[in-house]
Coordinates of N, CA and C in Angstrom, one line a residue:
M104 N -21.1 -0.2 5.2 CA -22.6 -0.5 4.5 C -23.0 1.0 4.6
A105 N -22.4 2.1 5.5 CA -22.6 3.6 4.9 C -22.1 3.9 3.5
P106 N -20.7 3.8 3.0 CA -20.3 4.7 2.0 C -21.1 3.5 0.3
A107 N -22.2 2.5 0.5 CA -21.9 2.0 -0.3 C -23.7 2.6 -0.2
Q108 N -23.8 2.9 1.0 CA -25.5 3.9 0.6 C -25.2 5.8 0.1
C109 N -23.8 6.2 0.4 CA -23.4 7.3 -0.1 C -23.3 7.3 -1.9
I110 N -22.3 5.7 -2.1 CA -22.6 6.1 -3.3 C -24.0 5.8 -4.3
R111 N -24.6 5.0 -3.7 CA -26.2 5.2 -4.4 C -26.5 6.3 -4.5
H112 N -26.9 7.1 -3.3 CA -27.8 8.5 -3.5 C -26.9 9.4 -4.3
A113 N -25.2 9.1 -4.0 CA -24.9 10.4 -5.1 C -24.9 9.9 -6.4
A114 N -25.4 8.2 -6.6 CA -25.6 8.4 -8.1 C -27.3 9.0 -8.5
Q115 N -27.9 8.2 -8.1 CA -29.3 8.9 -7.6 C -29.2 10.7 -7.9
A116 N -28.8 11.9 -6.9 CA -28.5 12.6 -7.0 C -27.9 13.1 -8.7
R117 N -26.6 12.9 -8.9 CA -26.1 12.6 -10.2 C -27.3 12.8 -11.5
H118 N -28.2 11.9 -11.4 CA -28.9 11.3 -12.5 C -30.7 12.1 -12.7
A119 N -31.3 12.9 -11.5 CA -32.2 13.2 -11.3 C -32.8 14.4 -11.8
N120 N -33.8 14.6 -12.5 CA -34.3 15.4 -13.3 C -35.0 16.8 -12.2
W121 N -34.7 16.9 -11.7 CA -35.2 17.6 -10.4 C -35.4 19.5 -11.0
T122 N -36.3 19.7 -10.9 CA -36.5 21.6 -11.7 C -36.9 22.4 -10.1
T123 N -37.4 21.6 -9.1 CA -37.3 23.0 -7.8 C -37.3 21.7 -6.6
P124 N -36.9 22.6 -5.6 CA -36.5 22.3 -4.3 C -37.8 21.0 -4.0
Q125 N -38.9 21.6 -4.0 CA -40.4 20.8 -4.2 C -40.0 19.2 -4.4
D126 N -38.9 19.1 -5.7 CA -39.2 17.6 -6.6 C -38.2 17.0 -5.2
I127 N -37.4 17.7 -5.1 CA -36.0 16.7 -3.8 C -37.2 16.5 -2.7
K128 N -38.0 17.2 -1.8 CA -38.4 17.5 -0.8 C -39.4 16.2 -0.8
N129 N -40.2 15.7 -2.1 CA -41.6 14.6 -2.5 C -40.2 13.4 -2.9
H130 N -39.2 13.4 -2.9 CA -38.5 11.8 -3.0 C -37.5 11.3 -1.6
Y131 N -37.2 13.0 -1.1 CA -36.4 12.8 0.1 C -36.7 13.6 1.2
A132 N -37.9 13.6 1.9 CA -38.4 14.3 2.8 C -37.6 14.2 3.9
S133 N -36.9 14.0 4.2 CA -35.3 14.9 5.2 C -34.5 15.7 4.7
A134 N -34.2 15.7 3.4 CA -33.2 16.9 2.9 C -33.3 17.8 3.8
S135 N -32.2 18.6 3.7 CA -32.1 20.1 4.0 C -31.8 20.8 2.7
F136 N -32.0 22.2 3.0 CA -31.6 22.8 2.1 C -31.0 24.0 3.0
V137 N -29.5 24.3 2.7 CA -28.6 25.6 3.2 C -28.3 26.4 2.3
G138 N -29.0 26.8 1.4 CA -28.4 27.8 0.4 C -27.8 27.7 -0.7
Y139 N -27.5 28.8 -1.6 CA -26.6 28.5 -2.6 C -27.0 27.6 -3.0
N140 N -28.0 27.0 -3.5 CA -28.7 25.8 -3.9 C -27.7 25.0 -3.9
R141 N -27.8 24.0 -2.3 CA -26.8 23.1 -1.3 C -27.8 22.1 -0.9
V142 N -27.8 21.2 -0.8 CA -28.3 20.2 -0.1 C -28.3 19.1 0.2
V143 N -28.6 18.8 1.9 CA -28.3 18.0 2.7 C -28.9 16.9 2.6
F144 N -28.0 15.7 2.1 CA -28.9 14.2 2.8 C -28.4 13.5 4.3
N145 N -29.5 13.1 4.4 CA -28.7 12.5 5.9 C -28.7 11.3 5.3
I146 N -27.8 10.3 5.6 CA -27.9 8.7 5.7 C -27.4 8.2 7.0
K147 N -28.0 7.1 6.4 CA -28.2 6.0 7.8 C -28.1 7.0 9.2
G148 N -29.1 7.7 9.1 CA -29.7 8.2 10.7 C -28.8 9.5 11.3
N149 N -28.3 9.8 9.7 CA -27.4 11.3 10.3 C -25.7 10.6 10.1
D150 N -25.3 9.4 10.6 CA -24.3 8.9 10.7 C -23.4 9.9 9.6
Y151 N -23.9 9.7 8.4 CA -23.2 10.6 7.1 C -23.8 11.4 6.6
R152 N -23.2 12.4 5.9 CA -24.0 13.3 4.8 C -23.2 13.5 3.6
L153 N -24.6 13.6 2.8 CA -23.9 13.9 1.6 C -24.8 15.0 1.0
I154 N -23.7 15.9 0.6 CA -24.0 17.3 0.3 C -24.1 17.8 -1.3
V155 N -24.8 18.5 -1.7 CA -25.1 18.5 -3.3 C -25.4 19.6 -3.5
A156 N -24.3 20.2 -4.5 CA -24.7 21.3 -5.3 C -26.3 20.8 -6.2
V157 N -27.3 21.8 -6.3 CA -27.8 20.9 -7.7 C -28.1 22.7 -8.3
A158 N -28.0 21.7 -10.0 CA -28.0 23.1 -10.9 C -29.6 22.5 -11.5
Y159 N -30.4 23.2 -10.6 CA -31.7 22.7 -11.2 C -32.3 23.1 -13.0
R160 N -33.0 21.9 -13.8 CA -32.8 21.8 -14.6 C -34.3 22.4 -15.4
F161 N -34.5 23.6 -15.9 CA -36.0 24.1 -16.1 C -36.5 24.1 -17.9

């Protein structure tokens, strides 16, 4: 089940229109910001992690 969740999260991240880190936090409260515009999404209770490089759109 978790790989399907990873694919779904990746697709959502790919098509998102985030302009600030707060936009991400509003949608994913457990997202962690680790620097260099990288965000870690914990999936299935932290069993899996999706690490995303974010290019904010202004």
